[in-house]
Short mmCIF file of C-alpha atoms and ligand atoms in Angstrom, two decimals:
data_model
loop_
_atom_site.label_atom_id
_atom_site.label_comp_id
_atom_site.label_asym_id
_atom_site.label_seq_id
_atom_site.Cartn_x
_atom_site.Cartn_y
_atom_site.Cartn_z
CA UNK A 1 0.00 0.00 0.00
CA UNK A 2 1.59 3.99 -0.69
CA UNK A 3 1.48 6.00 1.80
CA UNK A 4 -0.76 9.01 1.51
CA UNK A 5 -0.38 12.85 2.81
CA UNK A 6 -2.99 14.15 4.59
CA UNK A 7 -5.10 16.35 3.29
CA UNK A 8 -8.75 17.64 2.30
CA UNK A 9 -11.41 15.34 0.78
CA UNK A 10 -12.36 16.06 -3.09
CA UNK A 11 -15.83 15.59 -3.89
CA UNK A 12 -17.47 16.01 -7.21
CA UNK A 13 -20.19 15.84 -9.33
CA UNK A 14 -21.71 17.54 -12.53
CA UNK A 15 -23.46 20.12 -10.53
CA UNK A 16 -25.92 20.63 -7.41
CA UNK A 17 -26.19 16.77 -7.21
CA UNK A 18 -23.12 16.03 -5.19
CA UNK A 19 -24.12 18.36 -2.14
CA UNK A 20 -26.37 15.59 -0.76
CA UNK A 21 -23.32 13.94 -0.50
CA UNK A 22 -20.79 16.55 0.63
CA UNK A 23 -23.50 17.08 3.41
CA UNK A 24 -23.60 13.47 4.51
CA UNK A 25 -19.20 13.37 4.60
CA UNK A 26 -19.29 16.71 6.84
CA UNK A 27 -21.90 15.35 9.26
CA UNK A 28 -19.69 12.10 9.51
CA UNK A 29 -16.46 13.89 9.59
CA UNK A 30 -17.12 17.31 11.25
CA UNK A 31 -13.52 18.00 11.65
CA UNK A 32 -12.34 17.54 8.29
CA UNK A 33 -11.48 20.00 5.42
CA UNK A 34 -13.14 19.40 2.07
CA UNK A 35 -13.08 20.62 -1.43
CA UNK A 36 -16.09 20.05 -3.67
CA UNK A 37 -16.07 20.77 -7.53
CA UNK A 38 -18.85 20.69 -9.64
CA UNK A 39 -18.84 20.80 -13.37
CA UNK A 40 -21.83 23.03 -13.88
CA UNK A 41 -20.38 23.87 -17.56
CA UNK A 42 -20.58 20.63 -18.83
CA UNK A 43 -23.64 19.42 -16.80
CA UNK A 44 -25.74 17.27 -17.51
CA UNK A 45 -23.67 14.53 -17.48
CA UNK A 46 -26.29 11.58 -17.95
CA UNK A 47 -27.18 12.39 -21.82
CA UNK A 48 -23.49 12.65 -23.28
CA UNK A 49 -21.03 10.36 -24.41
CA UNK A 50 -19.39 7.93 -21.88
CA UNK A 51 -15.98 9.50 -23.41
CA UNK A 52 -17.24 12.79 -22.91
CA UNK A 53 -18.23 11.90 -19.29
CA UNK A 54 -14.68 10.70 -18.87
CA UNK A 55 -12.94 13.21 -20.14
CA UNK A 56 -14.88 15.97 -18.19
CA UNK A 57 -14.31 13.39 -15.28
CA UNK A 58 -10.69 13.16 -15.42
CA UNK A 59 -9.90 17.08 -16.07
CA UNK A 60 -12.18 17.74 -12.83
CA UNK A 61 -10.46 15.27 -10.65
CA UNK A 62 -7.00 16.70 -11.80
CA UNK A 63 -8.19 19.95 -10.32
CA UNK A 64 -8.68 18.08 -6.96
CA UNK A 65 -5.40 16.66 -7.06
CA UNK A 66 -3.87 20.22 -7.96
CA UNK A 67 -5.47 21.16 -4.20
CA UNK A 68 -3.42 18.34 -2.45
CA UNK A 69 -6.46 16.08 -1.60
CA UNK A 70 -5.73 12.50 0.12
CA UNK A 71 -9.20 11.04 -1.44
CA UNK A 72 -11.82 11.90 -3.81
CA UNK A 73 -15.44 10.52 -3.72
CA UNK A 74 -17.07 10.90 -7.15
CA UNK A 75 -20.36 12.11 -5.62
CA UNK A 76 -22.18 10.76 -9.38
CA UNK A 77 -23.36 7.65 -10.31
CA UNK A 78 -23.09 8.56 -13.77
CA UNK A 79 -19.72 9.76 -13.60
CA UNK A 80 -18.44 6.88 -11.82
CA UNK A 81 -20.34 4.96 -14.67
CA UNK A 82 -17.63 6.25 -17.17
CA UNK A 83 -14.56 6.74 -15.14
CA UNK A 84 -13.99 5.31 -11.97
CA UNK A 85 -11.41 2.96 -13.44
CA UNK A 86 -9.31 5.12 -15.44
CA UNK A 87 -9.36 7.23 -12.51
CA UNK A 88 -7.96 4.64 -9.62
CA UNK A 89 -4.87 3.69 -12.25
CA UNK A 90 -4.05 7.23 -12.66
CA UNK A 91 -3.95 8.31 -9.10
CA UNK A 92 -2.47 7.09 -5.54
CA UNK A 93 -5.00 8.41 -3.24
CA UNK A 94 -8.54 5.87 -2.90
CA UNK A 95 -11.00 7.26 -5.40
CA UNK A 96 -14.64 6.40 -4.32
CA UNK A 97 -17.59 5.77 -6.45
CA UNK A 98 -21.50 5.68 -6.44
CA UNK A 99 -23.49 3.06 -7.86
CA UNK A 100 -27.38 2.83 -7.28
CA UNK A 101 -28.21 1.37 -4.20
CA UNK A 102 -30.17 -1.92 -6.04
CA UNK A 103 -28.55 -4.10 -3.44
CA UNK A 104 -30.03 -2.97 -0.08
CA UNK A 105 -32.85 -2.18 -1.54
CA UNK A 106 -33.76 -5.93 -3.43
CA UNK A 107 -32.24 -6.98 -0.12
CA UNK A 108 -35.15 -4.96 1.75
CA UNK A 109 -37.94 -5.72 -0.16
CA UNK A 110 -37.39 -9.64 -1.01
CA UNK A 111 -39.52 -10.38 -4.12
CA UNK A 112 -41.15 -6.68 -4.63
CA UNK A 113 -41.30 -4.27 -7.31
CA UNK A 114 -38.13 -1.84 -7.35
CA UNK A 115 -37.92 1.16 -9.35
CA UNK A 116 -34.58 2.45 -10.12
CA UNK A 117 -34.22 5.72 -11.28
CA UNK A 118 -31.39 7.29 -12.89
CA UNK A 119 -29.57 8.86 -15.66
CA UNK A 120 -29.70 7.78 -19.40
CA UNK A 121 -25.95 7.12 -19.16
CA UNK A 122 -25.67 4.88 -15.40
CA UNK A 123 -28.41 2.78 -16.68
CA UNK A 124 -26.88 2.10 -20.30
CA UNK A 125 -23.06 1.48 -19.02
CA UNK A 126 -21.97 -1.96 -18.31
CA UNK A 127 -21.52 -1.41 -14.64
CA UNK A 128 -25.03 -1.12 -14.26
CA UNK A 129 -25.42 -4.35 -16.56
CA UNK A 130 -23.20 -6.19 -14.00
CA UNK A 131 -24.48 -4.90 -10.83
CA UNK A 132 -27.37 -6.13 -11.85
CA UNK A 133 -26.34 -9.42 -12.70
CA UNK A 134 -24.06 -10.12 -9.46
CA UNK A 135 -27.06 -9.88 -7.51
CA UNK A 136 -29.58 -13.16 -6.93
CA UNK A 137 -32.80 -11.64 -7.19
CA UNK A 138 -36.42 -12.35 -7.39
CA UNK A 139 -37.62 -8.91 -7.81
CA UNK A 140 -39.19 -7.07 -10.82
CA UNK A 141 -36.81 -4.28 -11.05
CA UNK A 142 -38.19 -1.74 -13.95
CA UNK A 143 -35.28 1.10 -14.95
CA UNK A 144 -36.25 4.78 -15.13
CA UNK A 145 -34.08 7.04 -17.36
CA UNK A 146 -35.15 10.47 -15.72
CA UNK A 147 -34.33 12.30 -19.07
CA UNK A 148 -34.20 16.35 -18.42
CA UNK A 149 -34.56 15.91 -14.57
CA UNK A 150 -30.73 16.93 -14.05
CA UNK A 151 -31.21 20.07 -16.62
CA UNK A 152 -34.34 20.59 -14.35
CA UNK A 153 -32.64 20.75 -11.12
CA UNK A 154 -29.81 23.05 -12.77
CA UNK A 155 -31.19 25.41 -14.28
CA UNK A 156 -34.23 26.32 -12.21
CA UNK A 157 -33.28 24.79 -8.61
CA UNK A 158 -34.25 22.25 -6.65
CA UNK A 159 -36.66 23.53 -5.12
CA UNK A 160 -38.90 24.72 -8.42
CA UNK A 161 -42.25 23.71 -9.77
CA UNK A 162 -40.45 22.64 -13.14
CA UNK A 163 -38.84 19.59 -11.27
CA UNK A 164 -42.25 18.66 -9.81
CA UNK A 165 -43.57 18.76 -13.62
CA UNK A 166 -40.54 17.10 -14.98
CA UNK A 167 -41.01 13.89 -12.09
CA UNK A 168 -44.71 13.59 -12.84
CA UNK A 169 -43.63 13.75 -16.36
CA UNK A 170 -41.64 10.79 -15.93
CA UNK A 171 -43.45 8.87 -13.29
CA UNK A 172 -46.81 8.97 -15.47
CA UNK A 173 -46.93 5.61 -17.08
CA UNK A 174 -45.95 3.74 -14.33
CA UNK A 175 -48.71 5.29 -11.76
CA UNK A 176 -51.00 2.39 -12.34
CA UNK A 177 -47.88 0.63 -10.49
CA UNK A 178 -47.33 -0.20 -7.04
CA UNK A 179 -43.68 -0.10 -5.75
CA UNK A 180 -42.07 -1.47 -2.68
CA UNK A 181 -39.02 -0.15 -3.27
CA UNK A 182 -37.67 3.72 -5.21
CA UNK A 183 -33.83 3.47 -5.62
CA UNK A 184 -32.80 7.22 -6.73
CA UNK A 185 -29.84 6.25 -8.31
CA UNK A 186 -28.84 9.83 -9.35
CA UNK A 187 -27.20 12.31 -6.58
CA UNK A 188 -29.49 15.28 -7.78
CA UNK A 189 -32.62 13.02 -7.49
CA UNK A 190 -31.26 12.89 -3.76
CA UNK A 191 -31.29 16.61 -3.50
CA UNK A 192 -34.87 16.22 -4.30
CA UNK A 193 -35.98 13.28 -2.17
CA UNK A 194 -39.03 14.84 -0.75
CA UNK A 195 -40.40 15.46 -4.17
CA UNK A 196 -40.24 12.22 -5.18
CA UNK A 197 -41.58 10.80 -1.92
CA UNK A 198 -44.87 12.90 -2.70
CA UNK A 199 -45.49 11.27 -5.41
CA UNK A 200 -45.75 7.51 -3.75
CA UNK A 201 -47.70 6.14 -1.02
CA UNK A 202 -45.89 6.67 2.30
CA UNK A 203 -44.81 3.31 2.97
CA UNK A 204 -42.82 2.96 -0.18
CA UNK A 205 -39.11 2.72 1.11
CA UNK A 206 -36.62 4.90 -0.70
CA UNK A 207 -32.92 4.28 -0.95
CA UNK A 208 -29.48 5.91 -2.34
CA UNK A 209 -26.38 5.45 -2.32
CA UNK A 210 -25.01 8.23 -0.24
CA UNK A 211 -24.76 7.00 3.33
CA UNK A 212 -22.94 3.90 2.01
CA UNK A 213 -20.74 5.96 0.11
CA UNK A 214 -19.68 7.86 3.23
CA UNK A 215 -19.28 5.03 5.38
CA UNK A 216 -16.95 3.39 2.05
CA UNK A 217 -14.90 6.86 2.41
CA UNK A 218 -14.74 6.62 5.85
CA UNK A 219 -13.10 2.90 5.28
CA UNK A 220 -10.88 3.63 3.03
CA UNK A 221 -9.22 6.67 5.14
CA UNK A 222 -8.68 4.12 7.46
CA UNK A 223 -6.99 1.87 5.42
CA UNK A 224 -4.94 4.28 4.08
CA UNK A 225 -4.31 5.21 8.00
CA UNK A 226 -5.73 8.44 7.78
CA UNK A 227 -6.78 10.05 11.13
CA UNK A 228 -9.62 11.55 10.98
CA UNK A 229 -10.57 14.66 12.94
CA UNK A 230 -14.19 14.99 14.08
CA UNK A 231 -13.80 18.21 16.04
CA UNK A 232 -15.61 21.24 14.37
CA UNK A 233 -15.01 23.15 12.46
CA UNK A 234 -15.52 21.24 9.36
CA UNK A 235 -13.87 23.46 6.43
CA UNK A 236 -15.25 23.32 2.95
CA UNK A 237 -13.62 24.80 -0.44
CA UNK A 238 -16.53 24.88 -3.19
CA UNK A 239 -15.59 25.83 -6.99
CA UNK A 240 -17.25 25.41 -9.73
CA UNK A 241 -16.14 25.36 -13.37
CA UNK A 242 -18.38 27.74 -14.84
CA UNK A 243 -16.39 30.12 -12.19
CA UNK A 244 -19.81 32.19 -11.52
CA UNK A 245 -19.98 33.66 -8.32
CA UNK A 246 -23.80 33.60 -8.02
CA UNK A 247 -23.48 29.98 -9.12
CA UNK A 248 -20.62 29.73 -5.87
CA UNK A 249 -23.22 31.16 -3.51
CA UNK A 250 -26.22 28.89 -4.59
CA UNK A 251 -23.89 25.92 -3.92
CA UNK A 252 -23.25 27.49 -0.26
CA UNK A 253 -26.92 28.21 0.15
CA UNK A 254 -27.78 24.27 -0.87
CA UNK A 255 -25.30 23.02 1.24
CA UNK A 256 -26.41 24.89 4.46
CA UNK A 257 -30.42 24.18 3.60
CA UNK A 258 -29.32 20.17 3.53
CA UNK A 259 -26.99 20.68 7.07
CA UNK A 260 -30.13 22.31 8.29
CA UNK A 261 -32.88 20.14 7.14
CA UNK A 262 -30.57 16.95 8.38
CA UNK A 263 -29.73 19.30 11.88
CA UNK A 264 -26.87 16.54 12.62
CA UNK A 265 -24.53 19.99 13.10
CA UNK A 266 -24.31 23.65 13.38
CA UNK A 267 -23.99 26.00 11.14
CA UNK A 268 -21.25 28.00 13.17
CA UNK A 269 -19.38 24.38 13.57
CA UNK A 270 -19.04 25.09 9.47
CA UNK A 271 -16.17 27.45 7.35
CA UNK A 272 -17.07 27.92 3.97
CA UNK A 273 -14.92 29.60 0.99
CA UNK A 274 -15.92 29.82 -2.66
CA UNK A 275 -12.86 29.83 -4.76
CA UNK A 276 -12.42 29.78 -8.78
CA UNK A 277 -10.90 26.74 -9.67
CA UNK A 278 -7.42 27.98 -10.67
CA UNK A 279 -7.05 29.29 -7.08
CA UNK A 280 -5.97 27.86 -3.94
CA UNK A 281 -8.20 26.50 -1.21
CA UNK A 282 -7.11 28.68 2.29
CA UNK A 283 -8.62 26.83 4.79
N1 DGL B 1 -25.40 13.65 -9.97
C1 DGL B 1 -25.15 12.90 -11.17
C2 DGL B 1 -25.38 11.39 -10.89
O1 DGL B 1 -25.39 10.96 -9.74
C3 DGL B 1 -25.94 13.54 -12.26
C4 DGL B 1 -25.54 13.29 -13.59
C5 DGL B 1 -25.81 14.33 -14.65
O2 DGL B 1 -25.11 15.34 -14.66
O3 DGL B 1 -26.67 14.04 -15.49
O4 DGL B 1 -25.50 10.60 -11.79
#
């Protein structure tokens, strides 16, 4: 095993998406500094080319790696679709991936219905194809492409009536359905959980990958013997490619509405600074 420096955790996504996630990793690890980089430019993600996806991937993660991180969590399922392997031969530190959370949730719900929602691009790549076939199922698991949900959720916020149109959109000819199971298999879709829980009946169980991707980080800090520091402040970096400020300050804004909704900490146990991308993190 190399030996790693320590350092701040990367985490990044196409856009907005990844803050469910970069929420979740500063709850765990309130005493840690993190950057997070989102690729608003080149977002969405889930209707291009899995070359495209890659390159966009690999450029972005170089950035991390120009801001000394010891680890980098690919906070997209559709990224990690295209380039989690290209990424873990090119780099030293533990890269960490998403993959929709099918597992728990055929686990769960024995020999149920499961819905899986996600991009065009996570459901078309072979790694979907083969998480799928390494598990021993007896569900009916029916795929959801959610086509123009992440250009929703980018362009007019999470919180906006056009992603309520755009998931009833999508969910209409499967209504007649009943589902045990919703696997939101897309990071934004997380963003916009409660959304998509309106639109079932309550006791449909929802599930994503992002806890299990912390607890995976979390791991393989450890195995890398990385200490980690839980005592606040947690300091966060966020840049974004586009290099927008107003775009800077909506990522703050989402991050602090998810740490409040999820009130696991404090907003003054939190340092944020927004940063282009060719600049250096302060902490
Ligand atoms: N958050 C990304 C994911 O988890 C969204 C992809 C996109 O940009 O379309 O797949």
């Amino acid at each position: 095993m190399e030996e790693i420096k320590h350092g701040p955790i990367g985490v990044f996504d196409s856009g907005y998406g990844g803050i469910s996630v970069l929420a979740n990793l500063i709850e765990s690890m309130p005493g840690e500094s993190f950057v997070f980089l989102s690729d608003s430019k080149n977002a969405p993600y889930g209707e291009l080319e899995p070359e495209e996806v890659l390159n966009h991937t690999v450029t972005n993660v170089e950035i991390l790696n120009s801001q000394a991180v010891n680890a980098v969590v690919i906070a997209c399922n559709t990224a990690t679709s295209a380039a989690v392997q290209t990424l873990r031969s090119k780099y030293l530190f533990p890269i960490i991936g998403m993959e929709p959370a099918v597992k728990p949730a055929v686990n769960k719900t024995g020999s149920g219905r499961v819905l899986v929602a996600a991009t065009d691009l996570t459901l078309k790549e072979k790694k979907f194809a083969s998480l799928i076939e390494s598990i021993d199922h007896q569900n009916e698991i029916i795929t959801l492409p959610c086509i123009g949900l992440v250009d929703k959720i980018e362009e007019h916020g999470p919180e906006s009536p056009e992603v309520d149109q755009k998931i009833d959109e999508l969910l209409e000819p499967y209504m007649s359905l009943n589902f045990d199971g919703v696997v939101l298999g897309c990071t934004h879709y997380v963003l916009v959980k409660d959304k998509w829980r309106s639109k079932f009946p309550s006791d449909t169980v929802f599930y994503d990958g992002n806890e299990g991707t912390v607890r995976q980080t979390i791991r393989m800090l450890k195995y890398y013997k990385q200490v980690i520091s839980n005592c606040p402040p947690a300091r966060v970096c966020i840049m974004d490619s586009s290099q927008n400020d107003d775009r800077l300050a909506q990522c703050k804004k989402l991050l602090m509405n998810q740490l409040e909704v999820n009130r696991k900490i404090s907003m003054d146990q939190l340092h944020i600074e927004l940063r282009k991308t060719d600049e250096l993190c302060k902490f």
